[in-house]
Amino acid sequence: MPKITTSFSNSLIFWYLQNKRDLPWRNEIQPYRIWLSEIILQQTRVAQGLPYYSRFIKAFPTIFDLANATEEQVLKLWQGLGYYSRARNLHITAKEIAFQRDGKFPETYKDLLTLKGVGDYTASAIASICFNEPTAVVDGNVYRVLSRIFGIETAINSGKGIKEFKLLAQELIDRDRPGTFNQAIMEFGARFCVPQNPKCTECIFANQCEALRQRKVNMLPVKIRKQKIKERHFNYLVMISEEEQATLLKQRKDKGIWQNLYEFPLIETASEVSWNEINDSEAFKNFSEVNKIEEVILYNEKPVIHKLSHQHLYTKFWVIKSSAQIEKPVPISELRKYPVPVLIENFISEFSPFQN
DNA sequence: AATACGGGGGG
DNA sequence: CCCCCAGTATT
């Protein structure tokens, strides 16, 4: 096939071998470890995922350890990484492989795709790195590198673009070293062909880069962005028993953000409200029927604004002292065992009655 | 084809 | 403030 293909791959891999970072999942082909690293790294920077990878390997050295854990333990270890469906699916897939497949991972792209939480990218990564199957990965880095070098203006988040880039990557892949090629092109995007101000003059592909030739490096890749941010108003009811020994948590069971994580009892309102409006609400009426309320103090006058990529949460914490026994209390000493969103973790770590 | 799903870091 | 990050599942 095209000579350009071989040359591209050889140049890329040559660059990679000289410039790759020493990461714990490199030089490593145990499917369990590669799979774990790939799930952690979905939409996540290496620097952010690294400590999580170490903690997971330490807590769960094998897939059986992970499979035998509770979902709560897995979510707790995942706390702070975001996209918590990854953790839930990680646990589901660990159980599937440990108990239904005798601890053995599927060994082909096609079969890997059947695993929960494993999509096109992750199946390609595992198949190529662990099993030498020439299936090309296309992540954010690959979109950027290929769109620039080949001057492709098709939107990367359109159906057409997704197919076009996958096909191109598949043509370019080094069929003898697919895992190395895949990691090389991602590393090149992450370390050299970066989103802002890449050093094109020093680039090994400067001579062939279509975007550089046409002076449109900073225009690529093209991405159709839509992202309307929703504003929500959260009122957390932070219960404290009289002796300040216990509080109350609830698990979010609904679809939506933070599924299966814990938080304080929540009353969501259409806008920012004062205590009177909470007091008059149906939700609070139900709440106060089972929880004896003594005194209410607003912890933060100005709402805490917790920003997710698609929602802004305006949050007030209402501290409620309770004279009677709290229904299903959580001892303060055990508060930190529960997986909670960062918004809640931040409150717990700064609210003095919850210290030690 | 669009949308939901976290949180952090860089310019 | 904006964009992006070793994407996937659901609608």
PDB file of N, CA and C (backbone and C1' of nucleotides) in Angstrom, chain A residues 26 41 43 117 119 122 139-140 144 225 307, chain C:
ATOM      1  N   ARG A  26       2.374   1.408  30.675  1.00  0.00           N
ATOM      2  CA  ARG A  26       3.203   1.192  29.488  1.00  0.00           C
ATOM      3  C   ARG A  26       4.075  -0.036  29.727  1.00  0.00           C
ATOM      4  N   LEU A  41      -8.902   6.713  31.832  1.00  0.00           N
ATOM      5  CA  LEU A  41      -8.428   7.815  30.993  1.00  0.00           C
ATOM      6  C   LEU A  41      -9.474   8.343  30.015  1.00  0.00           C
ATOM      7  N   GLN A  43     -11.898  10.630  28.635  1.00  0.00           N
ATOM      8  CA  GLN A  43     -12.203  12.048  28.893  1.00  0.00           C
ATOM      9  C   GLN A  43     -11.474  12.577  30.120  1.00  0.00           C
ATOM     10  N   GLY A 117     -19.313  -0.306  29.165  1.00  0.00           N
ATOM     11  CA  GLY A 117     -18.339   0.759  29.347  1.00  0.00           C
ATOM     12  C   GLY A 117     -17.187   0.712  28.357  1.00  0.00           C
ATOM     13  N   GLY A 119     -16.345   1.036  24.543  1.00  0.00           N
ATOM     14  CA  GLY A 119     -16.836   1.445  23.236  1.00  0.00           C
ATOM     15  C   GLY A 119     -15.756   1.265  22.187  1.00  0.00           C
ATOM     16  N   THR A 122     -12.015   2.136  23.388  1.00  0.00           N
ATOM     17  CA  THR A 122     -11.430   1.241  24.391  1.00  0.00           C
ATOM     18  C   THR A 122     -11.241  -0.177  23.844  1.00  0.00           C
ATOM     19  N   ASP A 139      -9.150   8.864  19.447  1.00  0.00           N
ATOM     20  CA  ASP A 139      -9.533   9.678  20.606  1.00  0.00           C
ATOM     21  C   ASP A 139      -9.338  11.145  20.245  1.00  0.00           C
ATOM     22  N   GLY A 140      -9.457  12.022  21.218  1.00  0.00           N
ATOM     23  CA  GLY A 140      -9.314  13.448  20.948  1.00  0.00           C
ATOM     24  C   GLY A 140      -7.970  13.797  20.334  1.00  0.00           C
ATOM     25  N   ARG A 144      -7.173  15.379  16.441  1.00  0.00           N
ATOM     26  CA  ARG A 144      -6.390  16.596  16.248  1.00  0.00           C
ATOM     27  C   ARG A 144      -5.217  16.368  15.298  1.00  0.00           C
ATOM     28  N   ARG A 225     -19.896  22.756  18.306  1.00  0.00           N
ATOM     29  CA  ARG A 225     -20.171  22.767  19.742  1.00  0.00           C
ATOM     30  C   ARG A 225     -21.534  23.361  20.056  1.00  0.00           C
ATOM     31  N   LYS A 307     -19.750  23.849  39.334  1.00  0.00           N
ATOM     32  CA  LYS A 307     -19.886  23.816  37.884  1.00  0.00           C
ATOM     33  C   LYS A 307     -19.562  22.442  37.311  1.00  0.00           C
TER      34      LYS A 307
ATOM     35  P    DC C   1     -18.340  33.197  33.916  1.00  0.00           P
ATOM     36  O5'  DC C   1     -17.402  33.231  32.607  1.00  0.00           O
ATOM     37  C5'  DC C   1     -17.520  34.315  31.694  1.00  0.00           C
ATOM     38  C4'  DC C   1     -16.636  33.956  30.519  1.00  0.00           C
ATOM     39  C3'  DC C   1     -16.973  32.578  29.954  1.00  0.00           C
ATOM     40  O3'  DC C   1     -17.623  32.704  28.699  1.00  0.00           O
ATOM     41  C1'  DC C   1     -14.609  32.831  30.324  1.00  0.00           C
ATOM     42  P    DC C   2     -18.321  31.320  28.102  1.00  0.00           P
ATOM     43  O5'  DC C   2     -17.104  30.637  27.336  1.00  0.00           O
ATOM     44  C5'  DC C   2     -16.446  31.314  26.272  1.00  0.00           C
ATOM     45  C4'  DC C   2     -15.179  30.556  25.922  1.00  0.00           C
ATOM     46  C3'  DC C   2     -15.449  29.087  25.590  1.00  0.00           C
ATOM     47  O3'  DC C   2     -15.409  28.869  24.194  1.00  0.00           O
ATOM     48  C1'  DC C   2     -13.591  29.339  27.093  1.00  0.00           C
ATOM     49  P    DC C   3     -15.864  27.420  23.668  1.00  0.00           P
ATOM     50  O5'  DC C   3     -14.525  26.573  23.781  1.00  0.00           O
ATOM     51  C5'  DC C   3     -13.313  27.042  23.188  1.00  0.00           C
ATOM     52  C4'  DC C   3     -12.191  26.095  23.576  1.00  0.00           C
ATOM     53  C3'  DC C   3     -12.539  24.635  23.298  1.00  0.00           C
ATOM     54  O3'  DC C   3     -11.612  24.064  22.414  1.00  0.00           O
ATOM     55  C1'  DC C   3     -11.769  24.925  25.544  1.00  0.00           C
ATOM     56  P    DC C   4     -11.941  22.622  21.803  1.00  0.00           P
ATOM     57  O5'  DC C   4     -11.136  21.654  22.763  1.00  0.00           O
ATOM     58  C5'  DC C   4      -9.747  21.853  22.974  1.00  0.00           C
ATOM     59  C4'  DC C   4      -9.304  20.930  24.087  1.00  0.00           C
ATOM     60  C3'  DC C   4      -9.816  19.507  23.886  1.00  0.00           C
ATOM     61  O3'  DC C   4      -8.717  18.645  23.637  1.00  0.00           O
ATOM     62  C1'  DC C   4     -10.144  20.283  26.134  1.00  0.00           C
ATOM     63  P    DC C   5      -8.978  17.112  23.319  1.00  0.00           P
ATOM     64  O5'  DC C   5      -8.606  16.473  24.727  1.00  0.00           O
ATOM     65  C5'  DC C   5      -7.406  16.858  25.382  1.00  0.00           C
ATOM     66  C4'  DC C   5      -7.388  16.230  26.757  1.00  0.00           C
ATOM     67  C3'  DC C   5      -7.692  14.738  26.745  1.00  0.00           C
ATOM     68  O3'  DC C   5      -6.830  14.072  27.650  1.00  0.00           O
ATOM     69  C1'  DC C   5      -9.218  15.869  28.164  1.00  0.00           C
ATOM     70  P    DA C   6      -5.369  13.572  26.985  1.00  0.00           P
ATOM     71  O5'  DA C   6      -5.554  12.064  26.542  1.00  0.00           O
ATOM     72  C5'  DA C   6      -6.473  11.220  27.128  1.00  0.00           C
ATOM     73  C4'  DA C   6      -7.155  10.390  26.037  1.00  0.00           C
ATOM     74  C3'  DA C   6      -8.300   9.553  26.597  1.00  0.00           C
ATOM     75  O3'  DA C   6      -9.207   9.280  25.533  1.00  0.00           O
ATOM     76  C1'  DA C   6      -6.543   8.155  25.907  1.00  0.00           C
ATOM     77  P    DG C   7     -10.403  10.326  25.204  1.00  0.00           P
ATOM     78  O5'  DG C   7     -11.601   9.318  25.534  1.00  0.00           O
ATOM     79  C5'  DG C   7     -12.189   8.538  24.483  1.00  0.00           C
ATOM     80  C4'  DG C   7     -13.220   7.680  25.140  1.00  0.00           C
ATOM     81  C3'  DG C   7     -14.039   6.828  24.195  1.00  0.00           C
ATOM     82  O3'  DG C   7     -14.259   5.590  24.828  1.00  0.00           O
ATOM     83  C1'  DG C   7     -15.461   8.365  25.316  1.00  0.00           C
ATOM     84  P    DT C   8     -15.217   4.482  24.107  1.00  0.00           P
ATOM     85  O5'  DT C   8     -16.560   4.676  24.916  1.00  0.00           O
ATOM     86  C5'  DT C   8     -16.544   4.490  26.324  1.00  0.00           C
ATOM     87  C4'  DT C   8     -17.965   4.418  26.839  1.00  0.00           C
ATOM     88  C3'  DT C   8     -18.901   3.527  26.015  1.00  0.00           C
ATOM     89  O3'  DT C   8     -19.604   2.710  26.924  1.00  0.00           O
ATOM     90  C1'  DT C   8     -19.805   5.711  26.195  1.00  0.00           C
ATOM     91  P    DA C   9     -20.734   1.701  26.401  1.00  0.00           P
ATOM     92  O5'  DA C   9     -22.063   2.501  26.766  1.00  0.00           O
ATOM     93  C5'  DA C   9     -22.189   3.030  28.074  1.00  0.00           C
ATOM     94  C4'  DA C   9     -23.568   3.643  28.249  1.00  0.00           C
ATOM     95  C3'  DA C   9     -24.713   2.835  27.655  1.00  0.00           C
ATOM     96  O3'  DA C   9     -25.786   2.875  28.588  1.00  0.00           O
ATOM     97  C1'  DA C   9     -24.682   4.995  26.689  1.00  0.00           C
ATOM     98  P    DT C  10     -27.188   2.223  28.284  1.00  0.00           P
ATOM     99  O5'  DT C  10     -28.056   3.499  27.859  1.00  0.00           O
ATOM    100  C5'  DT C  10     -27.998   4.648  28.684  1.00  0.00           C
ATOM    101  C4'  DT C  10     -28.845   5.748  28.067  1.00  0.00           C
ATOM    102  C3'  DT C  10     -30.196   5.277  27.521  1.00  0.00           C
ATOM    103  O3'  DT C  10     -31.181   6.170  28.009  1.00  0.00           O
ATOM    104  C1'  DT C  10     -29.052   6.548  25.900  1.00  0.00           C
ATOM    105  P    DT C  11     -32.727   5.857  27.871  1.00  0.00           P
ATOM    106  O5'  DT C  11     -33.176   6.965  26.837  1.00  0.00           O
ATOM    107  C5'  DT C  11     -32.763   8.308  27.051  1.00  0.00           C
ATOM    108  C4'  DT C  11     -33.076   9.133  25.820  1.00  0.00           C
ATOM    109  C3'  DT C  11     -34.406   8.771  25.146  1.00  0.00           C
ATOM    110  O3'  DT C  11     -35.140   9.955  24.907  1.00  0.00           O
ATOM    111  C1'  DT C  11     -32.660   8.826  23.568  1.00  0.00           C
TER     112       DT C  11
END
